[in-house]
CSV table of C-alpha atoms and ligand atoms in Angstrom, one decimal:
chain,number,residue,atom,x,y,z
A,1,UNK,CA,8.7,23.2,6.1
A,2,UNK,CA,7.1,24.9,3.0
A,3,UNK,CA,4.0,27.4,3.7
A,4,UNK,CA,2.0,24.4,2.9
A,5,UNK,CA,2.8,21.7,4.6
A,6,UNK,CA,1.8,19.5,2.2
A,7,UNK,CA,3.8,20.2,-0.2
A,8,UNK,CA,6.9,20.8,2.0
A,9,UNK,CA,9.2,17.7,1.4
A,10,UNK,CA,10.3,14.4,3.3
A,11,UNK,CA,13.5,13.0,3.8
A,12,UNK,CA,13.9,10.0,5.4
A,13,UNK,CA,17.5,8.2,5.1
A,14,UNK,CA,18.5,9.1,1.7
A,15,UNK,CA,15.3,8.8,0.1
A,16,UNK,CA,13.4,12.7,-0.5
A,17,UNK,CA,9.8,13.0,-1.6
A,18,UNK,CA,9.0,16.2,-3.2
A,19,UNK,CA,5.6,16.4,-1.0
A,20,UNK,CA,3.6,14.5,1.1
A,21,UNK,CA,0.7,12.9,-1.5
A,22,UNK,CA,1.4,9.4,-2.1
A,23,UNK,CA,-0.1,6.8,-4.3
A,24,UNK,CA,-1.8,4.2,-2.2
A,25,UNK,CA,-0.9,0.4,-3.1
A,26,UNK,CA,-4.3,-0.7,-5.7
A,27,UNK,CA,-4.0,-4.2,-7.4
A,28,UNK,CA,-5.7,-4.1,-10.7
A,29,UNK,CA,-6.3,-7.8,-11.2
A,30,UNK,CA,-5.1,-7.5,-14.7
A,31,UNK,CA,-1.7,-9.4,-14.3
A,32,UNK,CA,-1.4,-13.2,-16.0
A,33,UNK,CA,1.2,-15.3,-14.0
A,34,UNK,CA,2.4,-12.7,-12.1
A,35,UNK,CA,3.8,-10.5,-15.5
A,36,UNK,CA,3.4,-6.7,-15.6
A,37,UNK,CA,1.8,-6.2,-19.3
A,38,UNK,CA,0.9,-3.1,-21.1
A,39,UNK,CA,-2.1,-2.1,-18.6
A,40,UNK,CA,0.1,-1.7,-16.0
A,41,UNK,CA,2.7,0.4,-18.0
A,42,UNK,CA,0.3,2.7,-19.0
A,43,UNK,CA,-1.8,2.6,-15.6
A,44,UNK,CA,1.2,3.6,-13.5
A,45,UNK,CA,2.7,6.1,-16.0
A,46,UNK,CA,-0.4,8.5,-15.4
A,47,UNK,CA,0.5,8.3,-11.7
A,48,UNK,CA,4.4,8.7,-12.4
A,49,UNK,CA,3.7,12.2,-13.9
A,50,UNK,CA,0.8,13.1,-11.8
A,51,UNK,CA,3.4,15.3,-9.3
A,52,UNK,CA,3.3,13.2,-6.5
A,53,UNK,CA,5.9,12.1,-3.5
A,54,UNK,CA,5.8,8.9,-3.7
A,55,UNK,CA,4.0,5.9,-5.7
A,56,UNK,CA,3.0,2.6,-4.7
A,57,UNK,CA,2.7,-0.8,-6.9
A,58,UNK,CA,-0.4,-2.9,-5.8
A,59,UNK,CA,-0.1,-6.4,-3.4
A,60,UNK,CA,2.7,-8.3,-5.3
A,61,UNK,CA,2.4,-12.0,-4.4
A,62,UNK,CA,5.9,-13.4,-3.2
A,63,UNK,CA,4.7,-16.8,-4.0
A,64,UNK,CA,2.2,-17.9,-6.7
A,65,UNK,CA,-0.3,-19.0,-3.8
A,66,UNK,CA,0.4,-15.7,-2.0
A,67,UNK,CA,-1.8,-13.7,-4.5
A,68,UNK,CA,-4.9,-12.6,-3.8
A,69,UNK,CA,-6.3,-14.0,-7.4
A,70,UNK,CA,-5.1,-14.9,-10.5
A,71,UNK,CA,-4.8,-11.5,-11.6
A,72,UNK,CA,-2.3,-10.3,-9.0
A,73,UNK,CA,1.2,-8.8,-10.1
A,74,UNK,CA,3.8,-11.3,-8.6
A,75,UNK,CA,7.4,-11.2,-7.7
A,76,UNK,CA,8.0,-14.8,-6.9
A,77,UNK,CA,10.7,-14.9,-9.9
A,78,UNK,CA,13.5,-13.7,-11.7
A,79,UNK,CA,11.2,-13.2,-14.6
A,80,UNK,CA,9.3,-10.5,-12.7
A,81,UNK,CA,12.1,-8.3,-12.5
A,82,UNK,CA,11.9,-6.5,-15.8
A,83,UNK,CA,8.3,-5.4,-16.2
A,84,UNK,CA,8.4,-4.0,-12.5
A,85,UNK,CA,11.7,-2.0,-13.3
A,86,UNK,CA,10.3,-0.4,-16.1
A,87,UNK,CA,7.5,1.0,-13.7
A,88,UNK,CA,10.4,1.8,-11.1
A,89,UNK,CA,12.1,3.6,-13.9
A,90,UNK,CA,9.2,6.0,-15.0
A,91,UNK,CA,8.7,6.5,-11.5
A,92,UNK,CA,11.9,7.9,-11.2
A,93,UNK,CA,12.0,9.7,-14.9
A,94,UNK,CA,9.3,11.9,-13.3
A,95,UNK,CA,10.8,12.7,-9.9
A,96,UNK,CA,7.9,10.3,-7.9
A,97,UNK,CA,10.0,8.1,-5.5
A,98,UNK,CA,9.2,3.8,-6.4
A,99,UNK,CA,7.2,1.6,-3.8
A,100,UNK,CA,6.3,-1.5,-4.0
A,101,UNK,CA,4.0,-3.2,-1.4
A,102,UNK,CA,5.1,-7.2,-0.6
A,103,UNK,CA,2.3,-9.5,0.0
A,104,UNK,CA,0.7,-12.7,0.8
A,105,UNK,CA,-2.9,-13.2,0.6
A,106,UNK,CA,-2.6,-16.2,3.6
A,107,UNK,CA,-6.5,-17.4,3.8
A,108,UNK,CA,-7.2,-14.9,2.0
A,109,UNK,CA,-6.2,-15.9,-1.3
A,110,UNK,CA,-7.6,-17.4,-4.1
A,111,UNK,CA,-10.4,-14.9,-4.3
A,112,UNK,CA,-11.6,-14.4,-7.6
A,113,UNK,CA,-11.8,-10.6,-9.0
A,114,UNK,CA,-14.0,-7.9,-7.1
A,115,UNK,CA,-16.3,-7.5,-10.2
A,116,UNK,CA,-17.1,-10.9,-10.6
A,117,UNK,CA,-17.7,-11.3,-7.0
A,118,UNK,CA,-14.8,-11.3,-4.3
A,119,UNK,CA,-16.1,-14.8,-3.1
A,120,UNK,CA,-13.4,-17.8,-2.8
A,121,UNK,CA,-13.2,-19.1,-6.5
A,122,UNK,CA,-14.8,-22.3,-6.7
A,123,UNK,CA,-13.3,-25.4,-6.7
A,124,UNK,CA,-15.0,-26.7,-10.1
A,125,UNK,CA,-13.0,-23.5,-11.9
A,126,UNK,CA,-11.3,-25.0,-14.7
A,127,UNK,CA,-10.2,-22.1,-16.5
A,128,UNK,CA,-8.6,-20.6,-13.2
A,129,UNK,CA,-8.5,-22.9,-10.5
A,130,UNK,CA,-8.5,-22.7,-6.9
A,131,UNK,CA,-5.6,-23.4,-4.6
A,132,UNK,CA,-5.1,-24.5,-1.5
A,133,UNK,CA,-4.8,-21.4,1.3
A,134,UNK,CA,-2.4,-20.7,4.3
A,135,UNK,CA,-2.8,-19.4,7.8
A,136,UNK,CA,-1.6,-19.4,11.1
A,137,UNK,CA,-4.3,-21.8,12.1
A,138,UNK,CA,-7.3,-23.4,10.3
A,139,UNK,CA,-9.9,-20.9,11.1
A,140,UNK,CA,-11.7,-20.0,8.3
A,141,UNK,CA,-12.8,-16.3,7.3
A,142,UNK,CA,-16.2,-17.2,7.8
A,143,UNK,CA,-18.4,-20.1,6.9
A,144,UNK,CA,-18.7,-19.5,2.8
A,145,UNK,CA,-14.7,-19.5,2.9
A,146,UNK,CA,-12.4,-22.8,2.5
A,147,UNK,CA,-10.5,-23.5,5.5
A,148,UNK,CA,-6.8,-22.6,5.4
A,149,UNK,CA,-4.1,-25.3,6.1
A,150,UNK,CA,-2.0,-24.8,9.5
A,151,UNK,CA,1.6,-23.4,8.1
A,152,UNK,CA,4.0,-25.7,9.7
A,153,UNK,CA,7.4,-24.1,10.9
A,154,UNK,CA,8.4,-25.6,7.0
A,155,UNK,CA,5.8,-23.6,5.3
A,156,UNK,CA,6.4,-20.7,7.7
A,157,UNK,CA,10.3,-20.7,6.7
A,158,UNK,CA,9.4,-21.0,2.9
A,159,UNK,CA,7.0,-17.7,3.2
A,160,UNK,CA,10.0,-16.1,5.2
A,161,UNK,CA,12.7,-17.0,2.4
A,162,UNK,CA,10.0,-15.7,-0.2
A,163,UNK,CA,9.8,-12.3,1.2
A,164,UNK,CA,14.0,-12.0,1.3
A,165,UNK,CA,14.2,-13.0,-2.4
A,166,UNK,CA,11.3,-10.7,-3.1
A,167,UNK,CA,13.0,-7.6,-1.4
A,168,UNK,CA,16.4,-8.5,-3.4
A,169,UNK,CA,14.1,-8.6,-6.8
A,170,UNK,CA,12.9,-5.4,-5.9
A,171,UNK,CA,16.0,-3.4,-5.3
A,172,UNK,CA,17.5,-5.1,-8.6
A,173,UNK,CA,13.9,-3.8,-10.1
A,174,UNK,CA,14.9,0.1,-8.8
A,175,UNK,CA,12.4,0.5,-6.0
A,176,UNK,CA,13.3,2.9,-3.1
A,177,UNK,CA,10.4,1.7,-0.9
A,178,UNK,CA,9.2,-1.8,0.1
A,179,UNK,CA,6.0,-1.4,1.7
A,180,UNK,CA,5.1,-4.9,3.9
A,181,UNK,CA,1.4,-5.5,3.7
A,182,UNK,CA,0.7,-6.2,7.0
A,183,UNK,CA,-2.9,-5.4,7.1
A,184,UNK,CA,-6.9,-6.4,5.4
A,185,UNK,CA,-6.4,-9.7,6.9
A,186,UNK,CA,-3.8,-11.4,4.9
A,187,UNK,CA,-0.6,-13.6,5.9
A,188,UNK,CA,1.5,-11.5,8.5
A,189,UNK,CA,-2.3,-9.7,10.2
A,190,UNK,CA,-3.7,-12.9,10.7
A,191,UNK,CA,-0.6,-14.2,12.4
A,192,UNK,CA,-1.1,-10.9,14.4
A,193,UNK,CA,-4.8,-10.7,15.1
A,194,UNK,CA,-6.2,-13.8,17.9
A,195,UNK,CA,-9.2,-14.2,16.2
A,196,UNK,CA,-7.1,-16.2,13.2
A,197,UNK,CA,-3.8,-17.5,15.0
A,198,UNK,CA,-4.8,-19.9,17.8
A,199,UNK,CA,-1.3,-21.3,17.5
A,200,UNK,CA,0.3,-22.7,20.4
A,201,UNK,CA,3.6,-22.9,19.4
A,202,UNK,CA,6.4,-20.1,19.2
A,203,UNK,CA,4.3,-18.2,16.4
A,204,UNK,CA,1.1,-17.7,18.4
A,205,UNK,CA,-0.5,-16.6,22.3
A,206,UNK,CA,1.3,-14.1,23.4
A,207,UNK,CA,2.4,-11.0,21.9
A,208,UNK,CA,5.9,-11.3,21.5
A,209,UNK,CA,4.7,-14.9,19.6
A,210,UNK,CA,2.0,-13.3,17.3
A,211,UNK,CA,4.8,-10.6,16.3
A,212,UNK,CA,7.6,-13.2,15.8
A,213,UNK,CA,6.6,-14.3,11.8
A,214,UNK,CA,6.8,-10.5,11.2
A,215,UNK,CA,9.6,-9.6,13.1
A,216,UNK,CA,11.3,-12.0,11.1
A,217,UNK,CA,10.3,-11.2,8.4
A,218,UNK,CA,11.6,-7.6,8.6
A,219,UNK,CA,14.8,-9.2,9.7
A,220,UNK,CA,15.3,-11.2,6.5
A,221,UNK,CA,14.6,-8.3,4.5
A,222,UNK,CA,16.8,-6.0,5.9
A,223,UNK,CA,19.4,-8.4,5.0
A,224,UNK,CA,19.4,-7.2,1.9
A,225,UNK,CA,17.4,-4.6,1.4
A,226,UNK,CA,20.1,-1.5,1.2
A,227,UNK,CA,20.4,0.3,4.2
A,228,UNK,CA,20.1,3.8,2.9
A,229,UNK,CA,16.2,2.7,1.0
A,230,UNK,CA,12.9,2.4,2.9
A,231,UNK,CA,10.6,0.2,4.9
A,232,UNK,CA,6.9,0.8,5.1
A,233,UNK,CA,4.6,-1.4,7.0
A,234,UNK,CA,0.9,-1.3,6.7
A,235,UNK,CA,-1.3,-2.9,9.4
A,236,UNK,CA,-5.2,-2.7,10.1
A,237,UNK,CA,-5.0,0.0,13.0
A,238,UNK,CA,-7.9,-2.2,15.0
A,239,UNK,CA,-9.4,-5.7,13.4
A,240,UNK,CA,-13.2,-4.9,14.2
A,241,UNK,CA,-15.1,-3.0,17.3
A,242,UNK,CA,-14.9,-4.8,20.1
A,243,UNK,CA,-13.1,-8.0,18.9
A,244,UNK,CA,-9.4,-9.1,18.3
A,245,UNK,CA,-6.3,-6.7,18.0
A,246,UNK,CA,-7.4,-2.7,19.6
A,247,UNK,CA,-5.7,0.3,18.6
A,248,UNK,CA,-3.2,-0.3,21.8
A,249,UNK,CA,-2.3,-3.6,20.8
A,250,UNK,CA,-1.2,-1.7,17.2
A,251,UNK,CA,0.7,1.4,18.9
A,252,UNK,CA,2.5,-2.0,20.9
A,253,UNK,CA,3.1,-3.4,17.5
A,254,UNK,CA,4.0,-0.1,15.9
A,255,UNK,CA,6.8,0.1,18.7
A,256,UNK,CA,8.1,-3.0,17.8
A,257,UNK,CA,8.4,-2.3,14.2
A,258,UNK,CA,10.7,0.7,14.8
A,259,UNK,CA,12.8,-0.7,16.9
A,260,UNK,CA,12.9,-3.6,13.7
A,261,UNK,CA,13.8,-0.7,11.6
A,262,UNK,CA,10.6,0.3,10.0
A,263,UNK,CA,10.6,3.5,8.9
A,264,UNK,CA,7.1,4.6,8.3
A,265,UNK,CA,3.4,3.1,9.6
A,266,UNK,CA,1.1,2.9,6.9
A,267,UNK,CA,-2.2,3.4,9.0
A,268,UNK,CA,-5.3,1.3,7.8
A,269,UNK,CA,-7.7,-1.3,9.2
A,270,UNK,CA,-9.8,-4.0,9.3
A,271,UNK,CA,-10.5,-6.9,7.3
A,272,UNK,CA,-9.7,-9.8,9.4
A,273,UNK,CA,-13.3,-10.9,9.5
A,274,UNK,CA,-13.3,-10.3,5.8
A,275,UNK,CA,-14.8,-6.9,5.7
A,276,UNK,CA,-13.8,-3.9,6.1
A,277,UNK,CA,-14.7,-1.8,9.8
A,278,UNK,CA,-17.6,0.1,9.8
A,279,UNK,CA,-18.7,1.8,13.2
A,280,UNK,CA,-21.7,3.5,11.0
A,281,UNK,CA,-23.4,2.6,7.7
A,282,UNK,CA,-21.2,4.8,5.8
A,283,UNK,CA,-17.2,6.3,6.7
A,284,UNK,CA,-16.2,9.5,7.3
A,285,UNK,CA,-13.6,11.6,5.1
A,286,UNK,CA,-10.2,10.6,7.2
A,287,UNK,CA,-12.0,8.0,9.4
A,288,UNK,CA,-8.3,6.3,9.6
A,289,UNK,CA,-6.9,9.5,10.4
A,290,UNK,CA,-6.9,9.3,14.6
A,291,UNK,CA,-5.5,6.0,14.5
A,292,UNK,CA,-2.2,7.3,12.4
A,293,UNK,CA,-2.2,10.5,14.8
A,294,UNK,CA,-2.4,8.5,18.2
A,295,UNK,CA,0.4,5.9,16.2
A,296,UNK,CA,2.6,8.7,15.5
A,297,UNK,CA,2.3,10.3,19.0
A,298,UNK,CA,3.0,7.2,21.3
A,299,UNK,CA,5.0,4.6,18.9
A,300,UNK,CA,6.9,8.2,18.1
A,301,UNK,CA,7.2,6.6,14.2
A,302,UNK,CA,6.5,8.7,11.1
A,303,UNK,CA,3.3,7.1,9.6
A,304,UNK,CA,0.7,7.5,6.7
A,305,UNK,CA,-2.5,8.1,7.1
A,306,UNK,CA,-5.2,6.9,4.7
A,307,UNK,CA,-8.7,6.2,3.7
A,308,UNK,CA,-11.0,8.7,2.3
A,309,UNK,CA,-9.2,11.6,1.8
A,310,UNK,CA,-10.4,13.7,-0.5
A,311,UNK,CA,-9.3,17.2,-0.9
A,312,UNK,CA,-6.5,19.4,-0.1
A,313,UNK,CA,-7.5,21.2,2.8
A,314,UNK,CA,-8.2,18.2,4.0
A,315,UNK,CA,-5.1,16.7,3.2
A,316,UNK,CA,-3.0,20.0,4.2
A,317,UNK,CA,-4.4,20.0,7.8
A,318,UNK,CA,-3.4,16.1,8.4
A,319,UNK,CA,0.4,17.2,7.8
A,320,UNK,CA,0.2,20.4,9.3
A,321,UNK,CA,-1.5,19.4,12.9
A,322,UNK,CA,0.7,16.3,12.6
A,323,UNK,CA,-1.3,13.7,12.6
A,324,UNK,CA,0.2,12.0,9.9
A,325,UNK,CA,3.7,12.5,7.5
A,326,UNK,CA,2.0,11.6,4.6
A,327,UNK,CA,-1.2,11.1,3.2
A,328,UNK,CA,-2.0,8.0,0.9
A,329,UNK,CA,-4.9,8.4,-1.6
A,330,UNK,CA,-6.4,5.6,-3.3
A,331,UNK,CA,-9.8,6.6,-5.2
A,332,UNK,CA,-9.8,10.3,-5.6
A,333,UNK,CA,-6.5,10.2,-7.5
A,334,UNK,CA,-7.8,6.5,-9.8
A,335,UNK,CA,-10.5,9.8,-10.2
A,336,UNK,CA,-7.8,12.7,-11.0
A,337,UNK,CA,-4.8,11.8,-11.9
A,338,UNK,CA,-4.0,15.3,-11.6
A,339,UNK,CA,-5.3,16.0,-7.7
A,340,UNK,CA,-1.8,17.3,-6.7
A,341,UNK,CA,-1.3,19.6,-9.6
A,342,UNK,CA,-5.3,21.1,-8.9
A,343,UNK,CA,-4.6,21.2,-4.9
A,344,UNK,CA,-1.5,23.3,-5.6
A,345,UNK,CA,-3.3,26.0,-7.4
A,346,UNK,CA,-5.6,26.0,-4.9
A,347,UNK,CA,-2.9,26.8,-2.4
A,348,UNK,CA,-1.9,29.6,-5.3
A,349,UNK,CA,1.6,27.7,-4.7
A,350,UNK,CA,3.9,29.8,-7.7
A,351,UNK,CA,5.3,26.1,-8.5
A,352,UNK,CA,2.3,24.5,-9.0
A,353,UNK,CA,3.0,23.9,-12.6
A,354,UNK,CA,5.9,21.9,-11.5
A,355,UNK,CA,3.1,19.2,-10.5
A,356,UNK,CA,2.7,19.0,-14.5
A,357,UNK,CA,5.3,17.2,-17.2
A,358,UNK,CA,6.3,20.5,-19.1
A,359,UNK,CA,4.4,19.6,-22.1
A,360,UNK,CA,1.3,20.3,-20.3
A,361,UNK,CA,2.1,23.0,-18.0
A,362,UNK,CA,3.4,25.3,-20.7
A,363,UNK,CA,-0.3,24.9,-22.8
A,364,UNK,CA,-2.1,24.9,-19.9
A,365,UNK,CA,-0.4,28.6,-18.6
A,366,UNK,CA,-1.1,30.1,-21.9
A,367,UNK,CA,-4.8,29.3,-22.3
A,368,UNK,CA,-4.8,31.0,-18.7
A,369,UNK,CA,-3.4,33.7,-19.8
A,370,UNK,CA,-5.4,34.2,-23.0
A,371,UNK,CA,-9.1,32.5,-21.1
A,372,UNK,CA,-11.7,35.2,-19.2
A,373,UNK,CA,-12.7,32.0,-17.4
A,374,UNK,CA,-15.9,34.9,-16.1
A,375,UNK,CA,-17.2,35.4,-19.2
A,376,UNK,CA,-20.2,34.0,-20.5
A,377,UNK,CA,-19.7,31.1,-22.7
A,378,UNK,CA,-20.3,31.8,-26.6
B,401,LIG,C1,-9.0,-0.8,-6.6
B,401,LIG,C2,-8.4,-0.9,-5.3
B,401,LIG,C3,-7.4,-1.8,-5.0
B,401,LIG,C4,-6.8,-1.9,-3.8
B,401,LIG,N1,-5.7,-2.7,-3.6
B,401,LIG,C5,-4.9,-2.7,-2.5
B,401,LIG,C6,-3.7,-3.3,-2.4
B,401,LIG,O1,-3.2,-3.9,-3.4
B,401,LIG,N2,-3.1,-3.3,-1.2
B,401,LIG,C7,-3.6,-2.6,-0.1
B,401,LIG,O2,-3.0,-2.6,1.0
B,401,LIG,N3,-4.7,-1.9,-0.2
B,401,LIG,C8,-5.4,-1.9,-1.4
B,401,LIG,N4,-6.5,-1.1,-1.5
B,401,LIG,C9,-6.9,-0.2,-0.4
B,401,LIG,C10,-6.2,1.2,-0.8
B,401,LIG,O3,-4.8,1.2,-0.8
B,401,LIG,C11,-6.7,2.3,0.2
B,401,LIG,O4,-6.2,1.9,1.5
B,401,LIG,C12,-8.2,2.4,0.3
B,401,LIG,O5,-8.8,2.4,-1.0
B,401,LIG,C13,-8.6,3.6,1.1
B,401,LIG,O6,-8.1,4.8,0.5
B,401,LIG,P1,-9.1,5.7,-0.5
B,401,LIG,O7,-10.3,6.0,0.3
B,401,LIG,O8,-8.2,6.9,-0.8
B,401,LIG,O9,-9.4,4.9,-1.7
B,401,LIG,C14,-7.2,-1.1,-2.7
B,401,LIG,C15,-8.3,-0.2,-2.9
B,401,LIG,C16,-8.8,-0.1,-4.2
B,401,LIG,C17,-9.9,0.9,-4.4
């Protein structure tokens, strides 16, 4: 390990990130059919040269009804391909390993835009119209939402198929991680959680039933997914205090997804009842933080931890008391695109200009070496 364990690097399979900080999956609701444009070019070419491990693409519907609204990137076709392996490429061009997180929204799509109000969109929307939802069973989010239609094994073998094609499309794109969004309450947590699969069939009661649509899911994918590339799986570490899926029931799950040859837990939580958990009015820097660390102690599985993670230090003594492999940021870096290249000075790390593309890193040394940053401004 480097001095600093975060930035000491990874390598899992034959995949190596150069340090621990990773780009957490954020969908920018500014995709039309699916289609990377120019917003998302530019949006994740800040990240690919911002020094980081590892990157993720937002929620990318497998199907066109998968997406959490109309402005959600999609992978449901061929056509997709291109505009995502240009991302993949500057990824790569700038030493930050690819992800891509595979989704379906389940009753939890067609949701119109958090800034014009995360509230189902309405079924008089002409411009862009509502669809008809999925779930395990037809429980409802909560009374404002539409009630989902009960997948039948059909539908449940159509969502399956979607996610294989979608994890060929992605290694034809250039992506060296799938992440499998597995959390917030869409498709595969609300087969997982009881409060939203009352199934009685093979896919729901027990357990082993409520893990089955994942588990297969995972199988499909390794199929042909290359062997030497990564799985991530993000879950919701607990659904709410008191109610549905605990923490145990996820270190269970997390056991399960090893052995199904996941290679790293992506530690978040909540949203099954729609919102996320809140023990107190506000969170806590790292309030995911103990559920990756008990994760990675008793499923023995590398995982992420994320959710208000702020600063180095903070970052730093995550990996180093190993309570998580790597930290995912999601805010602070849409804040700083250069957090990793400012949290290696900090750390006086000698390669911290490495963290830069060369064409900043040699002006910025210079003006250091010419700037009395103590004296009093003219
Ligand atoms: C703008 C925005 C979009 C998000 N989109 C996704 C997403 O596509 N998939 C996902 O799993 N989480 C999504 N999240 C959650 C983040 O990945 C992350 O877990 C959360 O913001 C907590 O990390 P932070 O405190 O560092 O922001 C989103 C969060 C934000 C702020």
């Amino acid at each position: 390990m480097n001095e600093i364990p975060l930035f000491s690097s990874l390598s899992i399979k034959s995949i190596t990130l150069r340090n621990r900080v990773v780009l957490s999956p954020m969908c920018q609701y500014k995709a039309k059919d699916g289609m990377i444009n120019d917003w998302h070019l530019q949006h994740y070419s800040r990240f690919a040269f911002s020094g980081l491990g590892a990157a993720f693409i937002e929620a990318t519907g497998v199907l066109p009804e998968g997406r959490i609204g109309h402005g959600c990137t999609g992978i449901w076709s061929d056509d997709h391909i291109e505009g995502l392996s240009k991302i993949a490429k500057t990824f790569k061009e700038y030493n930050c390993v690819s992800g891509i997180q595979l989704a379906h929204a389940g009753r939890k799509a067609s949701f119109l835009r958090p800034w014009d109000g995360a509230s189902p969109i309405s079924r008089d929307d002409k411009k862009e119209p509502a669809w008809q939802t999925i779930g395990p069973s037809a429980i409802p989010i909560n009374e404002n939402s539409p009630v989902p239609k009960e997948m039948s094994l059909e539908d449940i073998n159509n969502v399956k198929q979607a996610f294989k094609v979608a994890a060929h499309r992605a290694d034809k794109a250039g992506f060296d991680i799938i992440e499998i969004h597995g959390a917030h309450g869409y498709l595969l947590h609300s087969f997982f959680s009881p409060i939203s699969n009352q199934r009685s069939d093979q896919y729901g009661g027990s357990f082993e039933n409520r893990i089955r649509f994942a588990r297969e899911i995972i199988a499909d994918i390794k199929s042909v997914w290359p062997d030497r590339k990564l799985i991530f799986y993000r879950l919701s570490s607990i659904d709410a205090p008191g109610e549905g899926a605990t923490l145990e029931d996820n270190v269970s799950l997390a056991k399960v997804l090893k052995q199904a040859g996941v290679d790293v837990i992506d530690c978040s939580s909540g949203g099954i009842t729609g919102s996320p958990v809140l023990t107190k009015s506000k969170i806590i820097p790292g309030f995911q933080v103990p559920y990756s660390e008990k994760i990675k102690k008793e499923a023995d599985i590398s995982t992420m931890a994320v959710g208000a993670i702020i600063d180095g230090e903070q970052a730093n003594n995550i990996v180093a008391n190993n309570r998580a492999d790597l930290v995912a940021m999601g805010r602070e870096l849409l804040a700083d695109t250069q957090w990793v290249y400012k949290a290696a000075t900090h750390f006086n790390l000698e390669n911290a200009k490495d963290y830069l593309p060369d064409s900043y890193s040699f002006y910025l040394s210079r003006r250091d070496e010419f700037l009395d940053r103590t004296a009093k401004p003219a």
